[in-house]
XYZ file of C-alpha atoms in Angstrom:
657
model
C -3.723 -90.244 60.682
C -3.461 -90.195 64.436
C -6.048 -91.644 66.725
C -6.347 -89.100 69.531
C -6.980 -89.806 73.206
C -10.509 -90.487 72.945
C -12.271 -93.686 72.858
C -13.942 -93.225 76.240
C -13.676 -89.465 76.209
C -15.129 -88.732 72.794
C -17.115 -91.853 72.180
C -18.372 -92.613 75.669
C -22.061 -92.799 76.285
C -23.886 -89.602 77.059
C -25.940 -89.458 80.207
C -28.874 -87.427 79.022
C -30.727 -87.620 82.276
C -30.479 -85.099 85.036
C -30.645 -81.350 85.212
C -28.825 -78.475 86.790
C -29.900 -78.721 90.414
C -27.293 -76.430 91.870
C -27.111 -73.347 89.720
C -30.429 -71.584 89.557
C -33.425 -71.610 91.808
C -35.812 -73.282 89.338
C -35.187 -76.477 87.452
C -36.888 -78.631 84.854
C -38.740 -81.529 86.434
C -38.352 -84.024 83.591
C -35.356 -86.076 82.536
C -34.785 -85.396 78.821
C -33.530 -88.078 76.440
C -32.273 -87.692 72.899
C -35.629 -88.946 71.649
C -37.709 -86.229 73.341
C -35.297 -83.419 74.064
C -35.315 -81.529 70.791
C -38.836 -80.535 69.881
C -39.427 -77.079 71.300
C -37.765 -74.258 73.213
C -38.400 -75.765 76.630
C -36.842 -79.064 75.531
C -33.635 -77.337 74.473
C -33.585 -75.336 77.673
C -33.927 -78.455 79.827
C -31.293 -80.318 77.840
C -28.751 -77.499 78.228
C -29.150 -76.919 81.983
C -26.354 -79.363 82.911
C -23.883 -77.194 81.016
C -24.077 -74.680 83.855
C -22.221 -77.182 85.997
C -19.084 -76.112 84.156
C -18.873 -73.283 86.680
C -18.453 -75.912 89.392
C -15.912 -77.951 87.433
C -13.067 -78.226 89.918
C -10.444 -78.686 87.210
C -11.091 -75.072 86.167
C -9.175 -72.919 88.629
C -11.724 -70.103 88.630
C -14.617 -72.468 89.446
C -16.250 -73.174 92.790
C -15.811 -76.302 94.865
C -18.301 -76.287 97.722
C -16.296 -76.741 100.901
C -13.072 -76.831 98.960
C -11.884 -73.241 99.362
C -10.359 -73.390 102.811
C -9.242 -76.980 102.407
C -6.871 -76.064 99.635
C -9.381 -76.543 96.839
C -11.651 -74.402 94.746
C -10.483 -71.029 93.567
C -7.728 -70.767 96.154
C -5.846 -73.546 94.353
C -5.121 -71.364 91.333
C -3.569 -68.662 93.484
C -1.711 -71.138 95.677
C -0.150 -72.710 92.585
C 0.879 -69.212 91.494
C 2.655 -68.634 94.796
C 0.276 -65.840 95.851
C -1.086 -68.072 98.604
C 0.278 -71.199 100.260
C -0.830 -74.121 102.367
C -0.174 -73.994 106.106
C 0.967 -77.599 106.378
C 4.753 -77.988 106.739
C 4.495 -80.419 103.820
C 2.314 -78.093 101.752
C 5.058 -76.672 99.560
C 4.304 -75.502 96.035
C 4.253 -78.439 93.620
C 5.623 -76.367 90.742
C 8.331 -74.531 92.670
C 9.675 -77.793 94.094
C 9.015 -79.843 90.940
C 6.824 -82.418 92.661
C 4.153 -82.179 89.972
C 4.726 -85.537 88.349
C 3.491 -87.490 85.388
C -0.245 -87.952 84.910
C -1.732 -91.164 83.532
C -5.235 -89.851 82.943
C -7.381 -86.801 83.471
C -5.443 -83.521 83.776
C -8.375 -81.843 82.028
C -7.802 -83.682 78.746
C -11.528 -84.112 78.260
C -13.432 -83.912 74.980
C -16.711 -85.392 76.158
C -18.803 -83.747 78.863
C -20.011 -80.313 77.908
C -18.532 -80.537 74.391
C -20.511 -83.652 73.519
C -23.701 -82.270 75.040
C -23.370 -79.053 73.074
C -22.602 -80.887 69.835
C -25.657 -83.129 70.278
C -27.848 -80.094 70.847
C -26.444 -78.278 67.807
C -27.019 -81.338 65.614
C -30.768 -81.202 66.358
C -31.392 -77.466 65.924
C -32.528 -77.586 62.315
C -35.010 -80.391 63.032
C -36.770 -78.516 65.820
C -39.962 -76.539 65.593
C -38.396 -73.365 66.972
C -38.283 -70.024 65.198
C -35.057 -68.863 63.543
C -34.426 -66.439 66.406
C -34.844 -69.237 68.940
C -32.525 -71.504 66.991
C -29.910 -68.766 66.823
C -30.244 -68.221 70.550
C -29.561 -71.835 71.463
C -26.778 -72.073 68.924
C -25.211 -69.033 70.613
C -25.635 -70.549 74.082
C -24.075 -73.767 72.808
C -21.159 -71.846 71.318
C -20.704 -70.087 74.667
C -20.278 -73.317 76.636
C -18.249 -75.012 73.915
C -15.892 -72.023 73.818
C -15.682 -71.741 77.589
C -14.271 -75.272 77.825
C -12.018 -74.800 74.815
C -10.594 -71.679 76.447
C -9.503 -73.999 79.245
C -8.144 -76.700 76.922
C -6.060 -74.190 74.977
C -4.639 -72.696 78.152
C -3.612 -76.114 79.454
C -2.349 -77.915 76.389
C -1.803 -75.362 73.630
C -2.418 -77.513 70.548
C -5.604 -79.562 70.989
C -8.025 -81.575 68.826
C -11.007 -79.636 67.501
C -14.310 -81.400 68.122
C -17.357 -79.586 66.774
C -19.677 -82.482 65.922
C -21.040 -85.628 67.511
C -18.514 -88.415 67.028
C -18.912 -92.151 66.924
C -16.503 -95.026 66.334
C -16.645 -94.606 62.571
C -16.029 -90.849 62.599
C -12.782 -90.028 60.750
C -12.205 -87.109 63.134
C -11.213 -89.438 65.953
C -8.028 -90.236 64.028
C -7.005 -86.614 63.730
C -4.231 -85.174 65.849
C -3.812 -81.921 67.728
C -4.515 -78.737 65.819
C -2.278 -75.711 66.149
C -3.169 -73.553 69.146
C -3.559 -70.421 67.054
C -5.940 -72.132 64.636
C -8.109 -73.444 67.479
C -8.066 -70.115 69.308
C -9.180 -68.307 66.174
C -12.115 -70.712 65.807
C -13.066 -70.152 69.457
C -12.989 -66.380 69.021
C -15.035 -66.663 65.815
C -17.688 -68.695 67.632
C -17.816 -66.310 70.561
C -18.262 -63.326 68.257
C -21.046 -65.164 66.434
C -22.700 -65.856 69.763
C -22.386 -62.195 70.746
C -24.170 -61.131 67.570
C -26.937 -63.759 67.632
C -27.801 -64.584 71.229
C -31.365 -63.540 71.941
C -33.064 -61.717 74.768
C -35.033 -64.644 76.180
C -34.794 -63.841 79.884
C -38.549 -64.208 80.261
C -38.197 -67.850 79.192
C -34.699 -68.723 80.405
C -35.039 -66.878 83.701
C -32.775 -64.366 85.362
C -29.089 -65.132 85.904
C -28.660 -67.161 82.729
C -26.313 -66.848 79.764
C -26.898 -63.633 77.815
C -24.936 -61.259 75.595
C -23.095 -59.760 78.564
C -21.877 -63.197 79.646
C -20.596 -63.819 76.134
C -18.765 -60.497 76.171
C -17.293 -61.238 79.586
C -15.819 -64.470 78.231
C -14.507 -62.732 75.116
C -12.840 -60.146 77.352
C -11.193 -62.867 79.453
C -10.228 -65.112 76.553
C -8.914 -62.350 74.306
C -6.646 -60.960 77.011
C -5.424 -64.427 77.959
C -4.700 -65.482 74.384
C -3.267 -62.140 73.305
C -0.754 -61.963 76.122
C 0.141 -65.642 75.764
C 0.936 -65.042 72.107
C 3.008 -61.981 72.967
C 5.118 -63.464 75.737
C 5.439 -66.967 74.310
C 6.522 -65.715 70.902
C 3.525 -66.860 68.851
C 2.807 -63.450 67.322
C -0.450 -61.967 66.014
C -1.465 -60.832 69.498
C -2.809 -57.381 68.667
C -6.110 -58.567 67.212
C -6.853 -60.323 70.502
C -5.847 -57.385 72.668
C -7.988 -55.053 70.556
C -10.897 -57.488 70.780
C -10.540 -57.479 74.573
C -10.717 -53.690 74.561
C -13.766 -53.633 72.288
C -15.979 -55.907 74.347
C -14.680 -54.573 77.649
C -15.739 -51.058 76.687
C -19.239 -52.321 75.892
C -19.484 -53.960 79.305
C -18.038 -50.914 81.055
C -20.803 -48.825 79.502
C -23.455 -51.357 80.501
C -22.157 -51.679 84.086
C -20.953 -48.213 85.125
C -21.410 -48.675 88.874
C -19.392 -50.681 91.387
C -20.876 -52.231 94.500
C -19.938 -50.247 97.600
C -21.319 -52.661 100.185
C -23.576 -52.273 103.189
C -21.389 -52.712 106.241
C -19.652 -49.346 106.271
C -16.113 -50.724 106.532
C -13.286 -49.425 104.328
C -13.398 -51.444 101.118
C -16.674 -53.105 102.130
C -17.963 -53.379 98.574
C -14.879 -55.344 97.595
C -15.210 -57.794 100.468
C -18.958 -58.207 100.354
C -18.933 -59.477 96.772
C -18.101 -62.844 98.360
C -20.275 -62.681 101.474
C -23.617 -61.324 100.215
C -26.818 -63.330 100.471
C -28.231 -62.301 97.095
C -26.076 -60.955 94.283
C -29.090 -60.559 92.018
C -29.351 -56.816 92.559
C -25.691 -56.040 93.196
C -24.186 -53.550 90.715
C -21.563 -54.949 88.403
C -22.577 -58.616 88.678
C -22.925 -60.214 85.241
C -23.469 -63.847 86.302
C -23.321 -65.486 89.710
C -23.673 -68.801 91.483
C -26.843 -68.718 93.579
C -27.058 -70.693 96.814
C -30.507 -71.160 98.349
C -31.067 -73.310 101.408
C -33.511 -76.119 100.747
C -33.460 -75.533 96.987
C -29.961 -76.363 95.787
C -26.810 -77.670 97.484
C -25.332 -74.863 99.535
C -21.634 -74.394 100.258
C -19.362 -74.241 103.277
C -16.724 -71.650 102.451
C -17.588 -69.415 105.392
C -17.850 -72.401 107.712
C -14.393 -73.702 106.795
C -12.779 -70.336 107.481
C -14.283 -70.360 110.981
C -12.655 -73.696 111.809
C -9.345 -75.528 112.125
C -9.898 -77.037 108.678
C -8.801 -74.033 106.662
C -5.421 -74.742 105.097
C -4.873 -71.511 103.148
C -2.702 -68.572 104.165
C -0.753 -65.775 102.514
C 3.012 -65.358 102.578
C 5.047 -62.222 103.130
C 6.041 -61.940 99.457
C 2.419 -61.427 98.457
C 1.586 -59.194 101.421
C 4.374 -56.901 100.234
C 2.576 -56.420 96.895
C -0.307 -54.540 98.534
C -0.072 -50.769 98.161
C -0.331 -48.194 100.882
C -3.590 -46.247 100.999
C -1.726 -43.350 99.385
C -1.295 -45.506 96.278
C 2.446 -46.083 96.670
C 4.270 -49.438 96.855
C 5.881 -50.077 100.217
C 9.380 -49.657 98.750
C 8.579 -46.234 97.277
C 10.361 -43.430 99.149
C 7.036 -41.614 99.594
C 5.047 -44.649 100.752
C 5.193 -43.892 104.488
C 5.325 -47.637 105.080
C 5.406 -48.378 108.795
C 7.728 -51.364 108.444
C 7.404 -55.025 109.305
C 8.468 -55.131 112.958
C 4.943 -56.156 113.938
C 1.891 -57.316 112.042
C 0.167 -54.122 113.227
C 2.836 -52.079 111.435
C 2.501 -54.148 108.264
C -1.263 -53.515 108.082
C -1.268 -49.843 109.043
C -2.465 -47.529 106.269
C -2.481 -50.333 103.701
C -4.964 -50.928 100.899
C -8.221 -51.905 102.700
C -8.666 -54.816 100.304
C -5.927 -56.410 102.359
C -8.171 -56.265 105.465
C -10.933 -58.123 103.639
C -8.570 -60.839 102.432
C -6.270 -61.364 105.448
C -7.572 -61.278 109.011
C -6.058 -58.160 110.639
C -4.137 -58.343 113.939
C -5.743 -57.706 117.328
C -5.747 -58.921 120.920
C -8.612 -59.122 123.426
C -9.317 -60.743 126.782
C -11.793 -63.596 126.938
C -14.629 -63.263 129.445
C -13.529 -59.691 130.062
C -16.518 -58.641 132.128
C -14.417 -56.210 134.128
C -13.010 -54.467 131.082
C -14.784 -51.462 129.612
C -16.693 -52.159 126.420
C -19.161 -50.135 124.437
C -21.584 -53.034 124.659
C -22.219 -54.607 128.095
C -23.249 -57.865 126.397
C -19.816 -58.435 124.918
C -18.252 -61.759 125.818
C -14.730 -60.337 125.631
C -12.847 -57.286 126.813
C -10.138 -54.960 125.577
C -6.617 -55.292 126.905
C -4.901 -52.452 128.726
C -2.971 -51.638 125.548
C -5.020 -49.414 123.191
C -2.877 -50.558 120.262
C -4.429 -54.023 120.480
C -7.776 -52.696 119.262
C -6.542 -50.700 116.234
C -8.094 -52.999 113.644
C -11.128 -53.888 115.740
C -12.033 -50.228 115.475
C -11.508 -50.287 111.714
C -13.437 -53.487 111.000
C -16.116 -53.077 113.683
C -16.640 -54.961 116.934
C -18.148 -58.425 117.070
C -19.776 -57.850 120.453
C -21.512 -61.056 121.292
C -19.775 -63.640 119.111
C -23.280 -64.957 118.598
C -23.954 -67.585 115.959
C -24.866 -66.267 113.510
C -23.619 -62.784 114.383
C -24.358 -59.473 112.734
C -22.535 -58.036 109.783
C -19.854 -59.139 107.409
C -16.304 -59.167 108.779
C -16.055 -58.243 112.468
C -13.358 -58.579 115.101
C -12.629 -60.401 117.317
C -13.124 -63.539 115.245
C -14.845 -66.720 116.340
C -15.193 -70.316 115.279
C -18.374 -72.001 114.031
C -19.660 -72.421 117.603
C -18.973 -68.768 118.484
C -15.904 -69.574 120.575
C -13.612 -66.581 120.760
C -10.355 -66.187 118.839
C -8.510 -64.044 121.390
C -5.726 -62.807 119.152
C -4.295 -62.608 115.671
C -1.686 -63.602 114.607
C -2.524 -67.102 115.784
C 0.443 -69.245 114.846
C 0.501 -73.018 114.628
C -0.515 -76.130 112.755
C -2.408 -77.930 115.509
C -6.117 -78.264 116.070
C -6.850 -74.650 117.009
C -9.360 -72.879 114.803
C -8.415 -69.809 112.720
C -4.740 -70.729 112.835
C -1.905 -70.599 110.327
C 1.887 -70.675 110.163
C 2.580 -67.451 108.267
C 0.402 -65.243 110.503
C -1.573 -64.068 107.464
C -4.845 -66.019 107.733
C -7.127 -65.869 104.676
C -10.738 -64.999 105.453
C -12.118 -63.926 102.070
C -15.309 -65.983 102.564
C -15.652 -65.408 106.316
C -18.645 -63.410 107.509
C -20.631 -63.097 110.720
C -24.161 -63.531 109.403
C -24.099 -66.969 107.753
C -25.130 -69.936 109.859
C -22.154 -71.993 110.968
C -22.755 -75.155 112.902
C -20.676 -78.312 112.867
C -21.756 -78.905 109.304
C -20.091 -77.248 106.350
C -23.061 -77.340 104.000
C -25.075 -74.472 105.406
C -23.706 -71.290 103.848
C -25.842 -69.440 101.310
C -23.784 -66.392 100.294
C -23.820 -66.136 96.515
C -20.555 -66.142 94.571
C -19.755 -64.089 91.442
C -18.822 -65.834 88.196
C -18.476 -62.830 85.889
C -18.284 -59.299 87.265
C -17.336 -55.901 85.923
C -14.242 -55.680 88.139
C -12.454 -58.338 86.095
C -13.488 -56.617 82.879
C -12.019 -53.305 84.081
C -8.733 -55.054 84.758
C -8.792 -56.848 81.394
C -9.332 -53.511 79.678
C -6.526 -51.801 81.581
C -4.059 -54.582 80.874
C -4.870 -54.811 77.168
C -4.426 -51.060 76.853
C -1.116 -51.246 78.702
C 0.141 -54.082 76.507
C -0.599 -51.979 73.417
C 1.105 -48.901 74.873
C -2.212 -47.032 75.086
C -2.655 -46.784 78.854
C -2.999 -43.106 79.756
C -4.450 -41.254 82.716
C -7.806 -41.350 80.949
C -7.639 -45.141 80.786
C -6.596 -45.335 84.438
C -9.565 -43.202 85.475
C -11.949 -45.418 83.478
C -10.688 -48.635 85.031
C -8.174 -49.006 87.847
C -9.100 -45.817 89.640
C -12.728 -46.915 89.884
C -11.517 -49.973 91.801
C -9.200 -47.937 93.988
C -11.819 -45.359 94.892
C -14.217 -48.115 95.914
C -11.468 -49.589 98.097
C -10.356 -46.283 99.602
C -6.946 -46.145 97.892
C -5.548 -43.020 96.219
C -5.785 -42.806 92.454
C -3.145 -44.171 90.137
C -1.310 -41.168 88.691
C 0.231 -42.401 85.481
C 2.787 -39.588 85.259
C 4.274 -40.626 88.629
C 5.030 -44.176 87.570
C 8.652 -44.290 86.455
C 11.534 -46.700 86.991
C 11.872 -45.566 90.616
C 8.211 -45.955 91.502
C 8.765 -49.488 92.785
C 12.471 -50.333 93.074
C 11.496 -53.970 93.754
C 9.392 -54.554 90.666
C 10.075 -57.942 89.075
C 12.465 -59.207 86.457
C 11.847 -61.941 83.855
C 10.300 -59.765 81.196
C 9.391 -61.432 79.072
C 11.955 -64.246 78.653
C 14.713 -65.429 76.375
C 16.958 -62.581 75.240
C 15.163 -60.154 77.532
C 15.518 -62.242 80.693
C 16.795 -60.115 83.545
C 15.097 -56.955 82.314
C 12.531 -55.501 84.682
C 8.860 -55.441 83.746
C 7.997 -51.922 82.509
C 6.926 -49.866 85.497
C 3.456 -48.934 84.263
C 2.637 -52.441 83.079
C 3.719 -53.839 86.441
C 1.389 -51.473 88.321
C -1.501 -52.575 86.095
C -0.650 -56.214 86.775
C -0.291 -55.529 90.506
C -3.811 -54.107 90.575
C -5.104 -57.277 88.951
C -3.322 -59.502 91.449
C -4.763 -57.607 94.412
C -8.317 -57.101 93.152
C -8.697 -60.738 92.068
C -6.807 -62.294 94.990
C -8.241 -65.662 95.971
C -10.373 -65.974 92.825
C -8.191 -68.488 90.993
C -6.691 -66.343 88.231
C -3.109 -66.502 89.482
C -1.800 -69.619 87.762
C -3.335 -68.524 84.448
C -1.756 -65.083 84.796
C 1.819 -65.929 85.776
C 1.972 -68.442 82.918
C 0.600 -66.147 80.219
C 2.956 -63.373 81.431
C 5.814 -65.908 81.337
C 6.712 -64.717 84.831
C 6.363 -67.928 86.814
C 10.020 -67.945 87.966
C 9.703 -64.568 89.674
C 6.675 -65.649 91.655
C 7.732 -69.206 92.470
C 11.520 -69.224 92.785
C 11.349 -67.545 96.189
C 10.840 -68.949 99.637
C 7.397 -68.364 101.132
C 7.927 -66.559 104.465
C 5.747 -65.598 107.405
C 5.581 -62.516 109.621
C 8.671 -60.898 111.169
C 9.236 -62.291 114.657
C 11.800 -62.696 117.385
C 13.561 -65.989 117.842
C 11.916 -66.392 121.246
C 8.456 -65.947 119.721
C 9.223 -68.459 116.977
C 10.399 -70.968 119.557
C 7.310 -70.389 121.684
C 5.068 -71.442 118.800
C 7.292 -74.319 117.696
C 8.695 -72.563 114.628
C 12.017 -71.232 113.409
C 13.278 -68.244 111.441
C 14.124 -68.105 107.767
C 17.810 -67.635 106.968
C 18.087 -65.444 103.857
C 21.733 -66.365 103.291
C 21.134 -70.120 103.111
C 17.543 -70.216 101.908
C 16.798 -72.676 104.711
C 15.579 -72.694 108.294
C 17.931 -71.161 110.862
C 16.977 -74.002 113.192
C 16.205 -73.962 116.892
C 19.881 -73.343 117.743
C 20.665 -70.848 114.984
C 22.352 -67.513 115.512
C 19.495 -65.304 114.291
C 17.700 -63.274 116.933
C 14.844 -62.104 114.681
C 13.603 -62.555 111.144
C 10.744 -63.859 109.040
C 9.073 -67.052 110.185
C 10.351 -70.011 108.228
C 7.712 -71.785 106.144
C 9.551 -73.625 103.353
C 13.040 -73.812 101.914
C 13.999 -71.592 99.030
C 13.245 -73.936 96.099
C 16.492 -73.004 94.367
C 18.448 -73.841 97.515
C 17.090 -77.357 96.993
C 18.205 -77.363 93.380
C 14.620 -76.982 92.221
C 12.527 -74.059 91.017
C 10.145 -73.470 88.142
C 10.590 -75.756 85.145
C 9.424 -74.245 81.858
C 7.674 -77.480 80.929
C 4.953 -76.438 83.389
C 3.837 -73.621 81.109
C 1.825 -76.293 79.289
C 0.176 -79.285 80.924
C 1.199 -82.842 80.171
C -0.966 -84.865 77.806
C -1.895 -87.879 80.007
C 0.220 -90.957 79.377
C -2.770 -93.266 78.910
C -3.492 -91.485 75.644
C -0.241 -92.851 74.196
C -1.433 -96.391 74.797
C -4.277 -95.646 72.398
C -2.027 -93.776 69.987
C 1.773 -94.152 70.248
C 2.213 -91.360 67.666
C 0.398 -88.726 69.702
C 2.594 -85.689 70.281
C 3.506 -84.554 73.806
C 4.108 -81.047 75.131
C 7.725 -79.846 75.509
C 9.695 -81.193 78.434
C 7.384 -84.068 79.349
C 8.759 -86.759 77.080
C 6.494 -88.773 74.844
C 5.077 -90.838 77.673
C 5.195 -88.022 80.215
C 8.666 -88.720 81.581
C 11.178 -85.889 81.908
């Protein structure tokens, strides 16, 4: 028998006090204890409120982190680790591409207390309560939901994990058990989620709006089934079809229940896409299944918008990811019919591209500060247009921010401003110094930026709600599962991806057009092993591309590139910035990237133009993705408690290489 990790983790004391004071707008006013928490419905409700904090658990890459977004935390971390995004600091290279992710003594998400222990305590008291059978089933289903949500994370990180479904103490024989096979644990998680789907009650009148219900359960099944099914397929575990079919089943139910996508209020191209992250109240927004509510004076608010107005934001996009965005005509930029305008300037790169790009990356422009003598539509504007009409191309698309007032009007307007309404005169705004709204690549991320939220020199003021589960992800899960099973037809495209494209203002996906020449630059590494070097099937790649773009900045990236077994393609490339002349690079204290060496061309190099240099090619440094990163390391402290505990491949028993 093997004594797993746990002592403190599994056997540690449970803090039964406290309640969820940052999720909903109403909270229980008492502090439940195990002696008084399990008598009636309200007791169970109060006891389970803290479980909602799992959606703010910063070790989960799709969770929220207050001010963390722009500081390299929160959901952006998952996409930065995937190579979709990167950090602007010259030392902010990808920890997996450059193999700087080292051994971990503790933590790493190897946690079997927290929500698991709380749920198990609650479940152990159900039969002793005075609730009706329907009420008991409801809370058992809610408990299964949270238990499964954390296990979905544990399985993704570690593969084989202990199974803890009861309250443990020092005499419990289960604490001596080892890690169970991933497939066995995953099957138990799916079984619990399906039970919860069938038995969760309609108790909104008692639980309140925006709480766990059958649609939330189905949203998690959709996510988990796709994640596990594709992991099994591409990591050679087998038996993936039952998971992919389960994803399709629940996704179709949600697609029927949520037939409408949010189109936004601001009138910009793709506004509904962008405003999902900048809307005051998501309670009545179509397609929202569950969301994180922020209410000033009621629960702790967040500072995502504030950070993206300041010099604190550390997140940008690189050219590799920018090149994934389609043209508005639905073609990849390398397609002969794309009408791509080239990369000579940032204006060219953005022209006629998928409008979702405009809501994720701040578009280029140039204005004159204090331009009182320049003609403007609004005489109160604190800036003026330049003499070059081209400088206002994307101001006209996004809408003018006339006064730079604080707060301003609308969602995303140009020209941009900082938290004190000081003007950002131009984009790109290159550098790493103290200037606000600045980055090294030129592609500044402003997913959370809006003009209506209050932004003073205090990050904790923003109240825009944030989605947790939404129909857009479900549509993408459905499309991908269908594609993996070879069932993705034009009908499936019209039911899923084309709904997203039409909302964004991008031409429909035409399945019959997607052949091996549709994107000559589509990736290799499909899936691995004997098939390494074969390109990803064209249609499957277009489905995956849509997922990457629609969910950009939401934390799914590192989960996705690992389950696809495609991490090398995304990470074994140098992150590059905009195309620039050598003189421009020198003027902003940067250099150009030398494709032939994988390194900087240096201040005295021979290149006259090229992409801005951000980081070395990881392979030029003898690094690159290491397959041991597909699974996380079991923390080394656990081997002090149990020297026989098994480690994941590549980490060595104690975590060493």
